[in-house]
Amino acid sequence: MTKLFSKRLSFQSRLLRGGPECHSHPLVTPLVQSTTFIQEQLNGTNPFAYSRVGNPTVSALEQVLGDLEDTGPAICFSSGLAAETALFLAFTKAGDHVVCGKAVYGGTIRLLQQFLEPLGVTTTFVDATDPTAISAAINERTKLVFLETPANPTLVLSDLRKAALIGHEAGCLVAVDNTFLTSGLQKPLDFGADFSVYSTTKLLDGHSTALGGAIVGRDEKLLDRLRFTRKSIGSIQTPFNAWLTLNGLKTLRIRLTRQCRSAQRVAEWLAERNAIDSVNYPGLESFPQRDLAESQHLGLHGNVISFEVRGGYEAAVRFVKSLQLCRLAEHIGSVESLVTHAASMTHADVPRPQRIAAGISDGLLRLSVGLEPPREIISDLRQALKCARQPDNAVKANVKSESNGQLVAEVGG
Ligand code: PLP
């Protein structure tokens, strides 16, 4: 698809268009599993040589993801964390420094604190809702500002335009984890960021079947550095996962619209409950950064809500045990409604004081709203809230399905 033609197409049509066509003109992008490619001659014209470096199916996904942000091809990785790892390895070395929001996905904190720090790359975690805190944390060794907005799982926002300005004035690169909204609802590059970073495992695939990550950017030199890093550490996405994600992407717009609208309804319902202590959702009138949400998000505010059930951790345990429709699983953005307990799951590896300081209390639950009718989701939450108020024995009697299992002590994905 030529760039000129693609510019006239809607977001939805770009999603459906898929990758470049091949000789036999299949409607659906073919899955090319071959690890290697025949060369007609030495230094020939075949753009593909070996699938760790590039693969036609992965390349098709890269074209679509880049196109959605009006750039050249994205770079796809084996997972969201593989994308982040490549980013940090590509642009920092021993002695360098990173500034990162303190409320981000727990795996990002683990990567920076427990993996990169011993290699000599230090990180300052800041309240990224406050641009002056970002600015104050930057020093002469800082190479990268890494933000996640909305942040996982507190949903707090960073002002992308201000953060990009601050980072660039100090000579740093600015990367934004855009997993919670995708390019359908937020375009970090348009606010000046250098990179949009994704766990494609989440909303972009949408069906809980394909792990993957991606980085989108505009500067070819920086992208070349990332491709070199990916080739060197061997972290490209598998063709099969890229193929699944290409197919999942076709319904992204429809899923986003439906799931975000349902999330809005569910968040409003939760906000009115006495049995709920707090609800975080950028679409709520009461959301503290409401204006920023309106100016940065493209009309909808994502499908993820977080909340605290009155009664703290014990009540959260009873609530989760009692859910019948929404399942306990460490994931967001899928077509099924899923609940995660941040402290024991996504943020299990973050030390408790650091977790609490980031606003992630012991009882905080995250709900990723799926495609079920919102009234059924609400009805499940209502009965679980009722159970959460009762003593444990009564709760057990109310549990119809054992499929949710126990609130696990440590999953730590
Ligand atoms: N970024 C965010 C916001 C996430 O929620 C996650 C995973 O939960 C990741 C990155 C890591 O992605 P992956 O699980 O694909 O490695």
Short mmCIF file of C-alpha atoms and ligand atoms in Angstrom, two decimals:
data_model
loop_
_atom_site.label_atom_id
_atom_site.label_comp_id
_atom_site.label_asym_id
_atom_site.label_seq_id
_atom_site.Cartn_x
_atom_site.Cartn_y
_atom_site.Cartn_z
CA MET A 1 0.00 0.00 0.00
CA THR A 2 1.54 3.33 -0.97
CA LYS A 3 1.87 5.92 1.77
CA LEU A 4 -0.12 8.43 -0.30
CA PHE A 5 -3.05 6.04 -0.69
CA SER A 6 -2.95 4.98 2.94
CA LYS A 7 -3.14 8.61 4.10
CA ARG A 8 -6.64 8.87 2.62
CA LEU A 9 -7.89 5.81 4.51
CA SER A 10 -9.65 5.74 7.87
CA PHE A 11 -8.13 4.01 10.89
CA GLN A 12 -10.58 1.12 10.37
CA SER A 13 -9.67 0.64 6.70
CA ARG A 14 -5.99 0.66 7.54
CA LEU A 15 -6.62 -2.08 10.09
CA LEU A 16 -8.33 -4.24 7.46
CA ARG A 17 -5.83 -3.62 4.72
CA GLY A 18 -3.18 -5.96 6.17
CA GLY A 19 0.38 -6.10 4.89
CA PRO A 20 1.76 -5.92 1.36
CA GLU A 21 0.23 -8.26 -1.22
CA CYS A 22 2.06 -11.32 -2.49
CA HIS A 23 2.04 -13.10 -5.88
CA SER A 24 -1.06 -15.25 -5.41
CA HIS A 25 -3.07 -12.36 -3.89
CA PRO A 26 -4.48 -14.11 -0.80
CA LEU A 27 -6.90 -11.85 1.07
CA VAL A 28 -5.34 -12.71 4.41
CA THR A 29 -1.61 -12.09 4.85
CA PRO A 30 0.15 -15.48 4.52
CA LEU A 31 1.93 -17.05 7.47
CA VAL A 32 5.54 -17.54 6.40
CA GLN A 33 7.16 -19.89 8.89
CA SER A 34 10.38 -20.39 6.94
CA THR A 35 13.43 -19.54 9.02
CA THR A 36 15.52 -18.74 5.98
CA PHE A 37 15.13 -17.42 2.42
CA ILE A 38 16.73 -18.49 -0.84
CA GLN A 39 19.01 -15.89 -2.36
CA GLU A 40 19.29 -15.74 -6.16
CA GLN A 41 22.88 -14.59 -5.90
CA LEU A 42 25.37 -13.10 -3.51
CA ASN A 43 24.25 -9.59 -2.54
CA GLY A 44 20.92 -10.18 -4.33
CA THR A 45 17.69 -8.25 -3.96
CA ASN A 46 15.70 -10.49 -1.61
CA PRO A 47 14.87 -8.24 1.38
CA PHE A 48 14.67 -11.32 3.62
CA ALA A 49 17.63 -13.48 4.59
CA TYR A 50 16.94 -15.10 7.94
CA SER A 51 13.86 -14.85 10.17
CA ARG A 52 15.72 -13.60 13.25
CA VAL A 53 16.47 -10.47 11.25
CA GLY A 54 13.26 -10.12 9.27
CA ASN A 55 10.29 -12.19 8.13
CA PRO A 56 7.50 -11.37 5.65
CA THR A 57 4.65 -12.01 8.11
CA VAL A 58 6.32 -10.01 10.88
CA SER A 59 7.12 -7.32 8.36
CA ALA A 60 3.43 -7.13 7.35
CA LEU A 61 2.46 -6.52 10.98
CA GLU A 62 5.22 -3.91 11.25
CA GLN A 63 3.83 -2.06 8.25
CA VAL A 64 0.30 -1.97 9.68
CA LEU A 65 1.42 -0.83 13.14
CA GLY A 66 3.58 1.93 11.65
CA ASP A 67 0.85 2.98 9.24
CA LEU A 68 -1.60 3.44 12.13
CA GLU A 69 0.74 6.13 13.49
CA ASP A 70 1.59 7.63 10.07
CA THR A 71 5.16 6.36 10.15
CA GLY A 72 7.28 3.76 8.45
CA PRO A 73 7.26 0.17 9.71
CA ALA A 74 7.26 -0.55 13.43
CA ILE A 75 9.75 -3.03 14.90
CA CYS A 76 8.15 -6.12 16.42
CA PHE A 77 9.51 -8.12 19.32
CA SER A 78 8.73 -11.41 21.01
CA SER A 79 6.90 -9.65 23.87
CA GLY A 80 6.28 -6.20 25.30
CA LEU A 81 9.13 -6.71 27.75
CA ALA A 82 11.43 -7.80 24.91
CA ALA A 83 10.60 -4.48 23.20
CA GLU A 84 11.44 -2.56 26.38
CA THR A 85 14.64 -4.57 26.90
CA ALA A 86 15.78 -3.75 23.36
CA LEU A 87 14.94 -0.08 23.93
CA PHE A 88 17.04 0.16 27.09
CA LEU A 89 19.92 -1.89 25.66
CA ALA A 90 19.93 0.13 22.44
CA PHE A 91 20.05 3.56 24.04
CA THR A 92 21.79 3.14 27.40
CA LYS A 93 25.09 1.67 28.58
CA ALA A 94 26.83 1.26 31.95
CA GLY A 95 26.99 4.64 33.68
CA ASP A 96 23.82 5.96 32.00
CA HIS A 97 20.61 6.91 33.74
CA VAL A 98 16.89 6.52 33.01
CA VAL A 99 13.94 8.50 34.37
CA CYS A 100 10.80 6.37 34.64
CA GLY A 101 7.31 6.96 36.00
CA LYS A 102 6.87 5.26 39.39
CA ALA A 103 3.43 3.91 38.46
CA VAL A 104 4.22 1.65 35.51
CA TYR A 105 3.83 -2.04 34.72
CA GLY A 106 5.66 -4.06 37.44
CA GLY A 107 7.73 -5.93 34.85
CA THR A 108 9.18 -2.62 33.65
CA ILE A 109 10.23 -1.77 37.21
CA ARG A 110 11.76 -5.25 37.61
CA LEU A 111 13.65 -4.91 34.32
CA LEU A 112 15.09 -1.53 35.28
CA GLN A 113 15.75 -2.22 38.94
CA GLN A 114 16.73 -5.86 39.08
CA PHE A 115 18.22 -6.46 35.63
CA LEU A 116 19.64 -3.20 34.27
CA GLU A 117 20.83 -1.71 37.53
CA PRO A 118 23.38 -4.52 38.13
CA LEU A 119 24.60 -3.84 34.57
CA GLY A 120 25.30 -0.23 35.57
CA VAL A 121 22.22 1.56 34.19
CA THR A 122 20.47 3.36 37.04
CA THR A 123 16.88 4.59 37.17
CA THR A 124 15.07 7.28 39.11
CA PHE A 125 11.37 6.56 39.48
CA VAL A 126 9.32 9.75 39.63
CA ASP A 127 5.76 10.95 39.98
CA ALA A 128 5.27 11.29 36.24
CA THR A 129 1.97 13.13 36.69
CA ASP A 130 4.15 16.11 37.62
CA PRO A 131 6.35 17.41 34.76
CA THR A 132 8.59 19.27 37.22
CA ALA A 133 9.40 15.94 38.94
CA ILE A 134 10.53 14.55 35.57
CA SER A 135 12.65 17.61 34.98
CA ALA A 136 14.18 17.49 38.48
CA ALA A 137 15.18 13.84 38.10
CA ILE A 138 17.09 14.33 34.84
CA ASN A 139 20.86 14.63 35.23
CA GLU A 140 23.78 14.81 32.81
CA ARG A 141 23.85 10.99 32.55
CA THR A 142 20.14 10.64 31.69
CA LYS A 143 19.60 9.15 28.24
CA LEU A 144 15.97 8.11 28.32
CA VAL A 145 12.66 9.20 29.83
CA PHE A 146 10.21 6.28 29.96
CA LEU A 147 6.53 6.93 30.66
CA GLU A 148 3.39 4.86 30.73
CA THR A 149 0.11 6.75 30.36
CA PRO A 150 -2.47 5.73 31.48
CA ALA A 151 -0.27 3.90 33.98
CA ASN A 152 -0.75 0.30 35.01
CA PRO A 153 -2.75 -0.11 37.27
CA THR A 154 -3.41 3.33 38.81
CA LEU A 155 -4.44 4.89 35.48
CA VAL A 156 -2.67 8.17 36.31
CA LEU A 157 -1.63 10.21 33.28
CA SER A 158 1.50 12.01 32.17
CA ASP A 159 1.35 15.17 30.10
CA LEU A 160 3.03 13.87 26.95
CA ARG A 161 3.69 17.25 25.31
CA LYS A 162 5.36 18.67 28.43
CA ALA A 163 7.32 15.48 29.11
CA ALA A 164 8.62 15.33 25.52
CA LEU A 165 9.71 18.97 25.68
CA ILE A 166 11.47 18.49 29.00
CA GLY A 167 13.20 15.31 27.83
CA HIS A 168 14.34 16.77 24.52
CA GLU A 169 15.61 20.01 26.06
CA ALA A 170 17.86 17.85 28.22
CA GLY A 171 19.01 15.82 25.19
CA CYS A 172 17.12 12.65 26.22
CA LEU A 173 14.99 10.30 24.18
CA VAL A 174 11.36 9.98 25.28
CA ALA A 175 9.52 6.65 25.07
CA VAL A 176 5.88 6.06 25.96
CA ASP A 177 4.29 2.72 26.77
CA ASN A 178 0.99 3.11 24.92
CA THR A 179 -0.28 -0.40 25.65
CA PHE A 180 -3.39 0.70 27.59
CA LEU A 181 -4.85 2.84 24.78
CA THR A 182 -3.09 1.83 21.53
CA SER A 183 -2.74 4.16 18.56
CA GLY A 184 -6.53 4.00 18.20
CA LEU A 185 -6.92 6.24 21.26
CA GLN A 186 -3.58 8.00 21.75
CA LYS A 187 -0.69 8.86 19.47
CA PRO A 188 2.41 9.64 21.56
CA LEU A 189 4.52 10.59 18.53
CA ASP A 190 2.10 13.44 17.75
CA PHE A 191 2.89 14.91 21.17
CA GLY A 192 6.62 14.78 20.46
CA ALA A 193 7.64 11.41 21.90
CA ASP A 194 10.37 9.52 20.05
CA PHE A 195 8.84 6.08 20.54
CA SER A 196 5.47 4.47 21.16
CA VAL A 197 6.09 1.16 22.89
CA TYR A 198 3.57 -1.70 22.98
CA SER A 199 2.82 -5.00 24.49
CA THR A 200 0.89 -6.20 21.42
CA THR A 201 -0.12 -9.12 23.65
CA LYS A 202 -2.88 -6.89 25.01
CA LEU A 203 -5.44 -4.85 23.03
CA LEU A 204 -3.69 -5.07 19.66
CA ASP A 205 -4.00 -8.86 19.52
CA GLY A 206 -7.07 -8.79 21.72
CA HIS A 207 -7.68 -12.53 21.88
CA SER A 208 -5.13 -13.76 24.45
CA THR A 209 -3.36 -15.93 21.91
CA ALA A 210 -0.23 -14.07 20.81
CA LEU A 211 2.62 -12.65 22.90
CA GLY A 212 4.32 -9.74 21.23
CA GLY A 213 5.78 -6.28 21.50
CA ALA A 214 6.37 -3.39 19.15
CA ILE A 215 8.13 -0.05 18.96
CA VAL A 216 6.97 2.70 16.60
CA GLY A 217 9.13 5.73 15.86
CA ARG A 218 9.97 8.27 13.16
CA ASP A 219 13.74 8.60 13.26
CA GLU A 220 15.24 5.98 10.94
CA LYS A 221 18.67 6.14 12.61
CA LEU A 222 17.13 5.33 15.99
CA LEU A 223 15.02 2.58 14.45
CA ASP A 224 18.12 1.09 12.81
CA ARG A 225 19.78 0.95 16.22
CA LEU A 226 16.74 -0.93 17.54
CA ARG A 227 16.77 -3.37 14.61
CA PHE A 228 20.46 -3.98 15.20
CA THR A 229 19.76 -4.65 18.89
CA ARG A 230 16.90 -7.03 18.06
CA LYS A 231 19.08 -8.94 15.59
CA SER A 232 21.93 -9.11 18.11
CA ILE A 233 19.88 -10.38 21.04
CA GLY A 234 17.47 -12.44 18.92
CA SER A 235 14.16 -11.07 20.16
CA ILE A 236 12.05 -10.77 17.00
CA GLN A 237 8.39 -11.79 17.17
CA THR A 238 7.49 -15.24 15.87
CA PRO A 239 5.72 -15.26 12.47
CA PHE A 240 2.79 -17.17 13.95
CA ASN A 241 2.22 -14.58 16.67
CA ALA A 242 2.54 -11.78 14.12
CA TRP A 243 -0.04 -13.56 11.94
CA LEU A 244 -2.46 -13.95 14.85
CA THR A 245 -1.97 -10.30 15.77
CA LEU A 246 -2.59 -9.18 12.17
CA ASN A 247 -5.92 -10.98 12.27
CA GLY A 248 -6.78 -9.67 15.73
CA LEU A 249 -6.01 -6.12 14.63
CA LYS A 250 -8.80 -6.13 12.07
CA THR A 251 -11.38 -5.75 14.82
CA LEU A 252 -9.36 -3.39 17.03
CA ARG A 253 -11.51 -0.33 16.32
CA ILE A 254 -14.75 -2.19 17.02
CA ARG A 255 -13.38 -3.85 20.14
CA LEU A 256 -11.98 -0.57 21.45
CA THR A 257 -15.24 1.27 20.97
CA ARG A 258 -17.38 -1.40 22.56
CA GLN A 259 -15.01 -2.26 25.42
CA CYS A 260 -14.24 1.37 26.31
CA ARG A 261 -17.93 2.32 26.32
CA SER A 262 -18.68 -0.63 28.57
CA ALA A 263 -15.75 0.34 30.82
CA GLN A 264 -17.21 3.84 31.13
CA ARG A 265 -20.54 2.37 32.25
CA VAL A 266 -18.94 -0.05 34.68
CA ALA A 267 -16.69 2.69 36.14
CA GLU A 268 -19.69 4.99 36.65
CA TRP A 269 -21.54 2.16 38.36
CA LEU A 270 -18.59 1.35 40.63
CA ALA A 271 -18.13 5.04 41.51
CA GLU A 272 -21.66 5.11 42.93
CA ARG A 273 -21.22 2.11 45.23
CA ASN A 274 -20.75 2.60 48.96
CA ALA A 275 -18.84 -0.67 49.13
CA ILE A 276 -16.14 0.75 46.86
CA ASP A 277 -13.51 3.04 48.41
CA SER A 278 -12.02 4.43 45.21
CA VAL A 279 -12.31 4.05 41.44
CA ASN A 280 -9.68 5.08 38.92
CA TYR A 281 -10.85 5.62 35.36
CA PRO A 282 -9.87 8.56 33.13
CA GLY A 283 -13.42 8.78 31.72
CA LEU A 284 -14.99 9.61 35.09
CA GLU A 285 -16.02 13.20 35.78
CA SER A 286 -14.26 12.87 39.14
CA PHE A 287 -10.95 11.76 37.58
CA PRO A 288 -8.34 14.27 38.84
CA GLN A 289 -6.67 14.64 35.42
CA ARG A 290 -9.88 14.84 33.45
CA ASP A 291 -8.77 17.75 31.21
CA LEU A 292 -5.54 16.01 30.33
CA ALA A 293 -7.46 12.83 29.51
CA GLU A 294 -9.73 14.79 27.17
CA SER A 295 -6.84 16.51 25.43
CA GLN A 296 -4.61 13.44 25.03
CA HIS A 297 -7.07 10.61 24.38
CA LEU A 298 -9.01 10.29 21.15
CA GLY A 299 -12.54 10.33 22.56
CA LEU A 300 -12.46 7.16 24.69
CA HIS A 301 -10.38 6.31 27.74
CA GLY A 302 -9.47 2.64 27.53
CA ASN A 303 -11.01 -0.55 28.82
CA VAL A 304 -9.14 -0.77 32.14
CA ILE A 305 -10.48 0.37 35.50
CA SER A 306 -8.87 -0.03 38.90
CA PHE A 307 -10.66 0.12 42.24
CA GLU A 308 -10.50 -0.66 45.93
CA VAL A 309 -13.20 -2.67 47.62
CA ARG A 310 -14.11 -1.35 51.09
CA GLY A 311 -12.45 -3.63 53.65
CA GLY A 312 -8.98 -3.69 52.06
CA TYR A 313 -7.08 -6.83 51.14
CA GLU A 314 -9.43 -9.33 52.87
CA ALA A 315 -12.46 -7.86 51.14
CA ALA A 316 -10.58 -7.93 47.81
CA VAL A 317 -9.84 -11.65 48.35
CA ARG A 318 -13.52 -12.39 49.06
CA PHE A 319 -14.59 -10.27 46.08
CA VAL A 320 -12.27 -12.03 43.63
CA LYS A 321 -13.24 -15.48 44.93
CA SER A 322 -16.89 -14.67 44.32
CA LEU A 323 -16.65 -13.49 40.72
CA GLN A 324 -18.44 -15.76 38.28
CA LEU A 325 -18.26 -14.04 34.89
CA CYS A 326 -15.08 -11.98 35.24
CA ARG A 327 -12.08 -14.27 35.61
CA LEU A 328 -8.94 -13.82 37.70
CA ALA A 329 -6.04 -13.61 35.25
CA GLU A 330 -2.95 -11.52 34.68
CA HIS A 331 -3.84 -9.78 31.45
CA ILE A 332 -5.66 -6.79 29.98
CA GLY A 333 -7.20 -5.85 26.65
CA SER A 334 -8.66 -9.20 25.76
CA VAL A 335 -12.24 -9.86 24.67
CA GLU A 336 -12.99 -11.49 28.05
CA SER A 337 -13.41 -9.44 31.22
CA LEU A 338 -10.49 -10.18 33.53
CA VAL A 339 -9.60 -9.13 37.04
CA THR A 340 -6.03 -8.84 38.32
CA HIS A 341 -4.78 -8.27 41.85
CA ALA A 342 -1.81 -5.97 41.24
CA ALA A 343 0.07 -6.54 44.51
CA SER A 344 0.28 -10.33 44.09
CA MET A 345 0.31 -10.54 40.31
CA THR A 346 1.56 -7.78 37.96
CA HIS A 347 3.51 -5.99 40.71
CA ALA A 348 4.56 -8.95 42.87
CA ASP A 349 8.25 -8.22 42.26
CA VAL A 350 7.98 -4.56 43.28
CA PRO A 351 8.98 -4.06 46.95
CA ARG A 352 5.89 -3.23 49.06
CA PRO A 353 6.96 0.30 50.17
CA GLN A 354 7.73 1.22 46.54
CA ARG A 355 4.42 -0.26 45.41
CA ILE A 356 2.44 1.62 48.07
CA ALA A 357 4.26 4.86 47.21
CA ALA A 358 3.17 4.35 43.60
CA GLY A 359 -0.48 4.19 44.73
CA ILE A 360 -0.83 0.41 44.45
CA SER A 361 -2.44 -0.60 47.74
CA ASP A 362 -2.67 -4.22 48.94
CA GLY A 363 -6.34 -4.34 47.99
CA LEU A 364 -6.22 -2.59 44.59
CA LEU A 365 -7.96 -4.59 41.86
CA ARG A 366 -7.74 -4.03 38.12
CA LEU A 367 -10.61 -4.84 35.81
CA SER A 368 -10.08 -5.19 32.07
CA VAL A 369 -13.54 -4.86 30.57
CA GLY A 370 -14.28 -7.30 27.76
CA LEU A 371 -17.03 -7.74 25.20
CA GLU A 372 -19.69 -9.16 27.52
CA PRO A 373 -22.80 -6.94 27.83
CA PRO A 374 -22.01 -4.34 30.50
CA ARG A 375 -25.16 -5.23 32.45
CA GLU A 376 -23.85 -8.79 32.88
CA ILE A 377 -20.46 -7.52 34.03
CA ILE A 378 -22.18 -5.17 36.49
CA SER A 379 -24.41 -7.92 37.76
CA ASP A 380 -21.35 -10.11 38.42
CA LEU A 381 -19.59 -7.26 40.24
CA ARG A 382 -22.76 -6.59 42.28
CA GLN A 383 -23.02 -10.15 43.56
CA ALA A 384 -19.27 -10.30 44.26
CA LEU A 385 -19.46 -7.03 46.22
CA LYS A 386 -22.26 -8.51 48.29
CA CYS A 387 -20.08 -11.55 49.04
CA ALA A 388 -17.10 -9.34 49.84
CA ARG A 389 -19.08 -7.82 52.74
CA GLN A 390 -19.88 -11.22 54.28
CA PRO A 391 -17.67 -13.31 56.54
CA ASP A 392 -15.62 -16.03 54.84
CA ASN A 393 -17.96 -19.00 55.41
CA ALA A 394 -20.88 -17.19 53.87
CA VAL A 395 -18.67 -16.27 50.93
CA LYS A 396 -17.81 -19.92 50.28
CA ALA A 397 -21.46 -20.83 50.20
CA ASN A 398 -22.03 -18.19 47.56
CA VAL A 399 -19.26 -19.29 45.23
CA LYS A 400 -20.85 -21.18 42.37
CA SER A 401 -17.80 -21.52 40.18
CA GLU A 402 -14.39 -22.66 41.34
CA SER A 403 -12.83 -21.61 38.06
CA ASN A 404 -11.44 -18.40 39.48
CA GLY A 405 -9.29 -20.35 41.90
CA GLN A 406 -7.49 -18.69 44.76
CA LEU A 407 -6.09 -15.24 44.87
CA VAL A 408 -2.53 -16.38 44.29
CA ALA A 409 0.28 -15.31 46.57
CA GLU A 410 2.78 -14.80 43.80
CA VAL A 411 2.32 -15.18 40.10
CA GLY A 412 4.75 -12.45 39.17
CA GLY A 413 4.54 -12.49 35.36
N1 PLP B 1 3.54 -2.75 29.30
C1 PLP B 1 2.37 -2.85 29.94
C2 PLP B 1 1.58 -1.62 30.21
C3 PLP B 1 1.89 -4.10 30.34
O1 PLP B 1 0.71 -4.19 30.98
C4 PLP B 1 2.68 -5.25 30.07
C5 PLP B 1 2.23 -6.59 30.50
O2 PLP B 1 1.33 -6.76 31.28
C6 PLP B 1 3.90 -5.10 29.40
C7 PLP B 1 4.30 -3.84 29.02
C8 PLP B 1 4.75 -6.28 29.09
O3 PLP B 1 4.23 -6.93 27.99
P1 PLP B 1 4.41 -8.51 27.69
O4 PLP B 1 3.63 -9.24 28.72
O5 PLP B 1 3.91 -8.65 26.31
O6 PLP B 1 5.88 -8.77 27.80
#
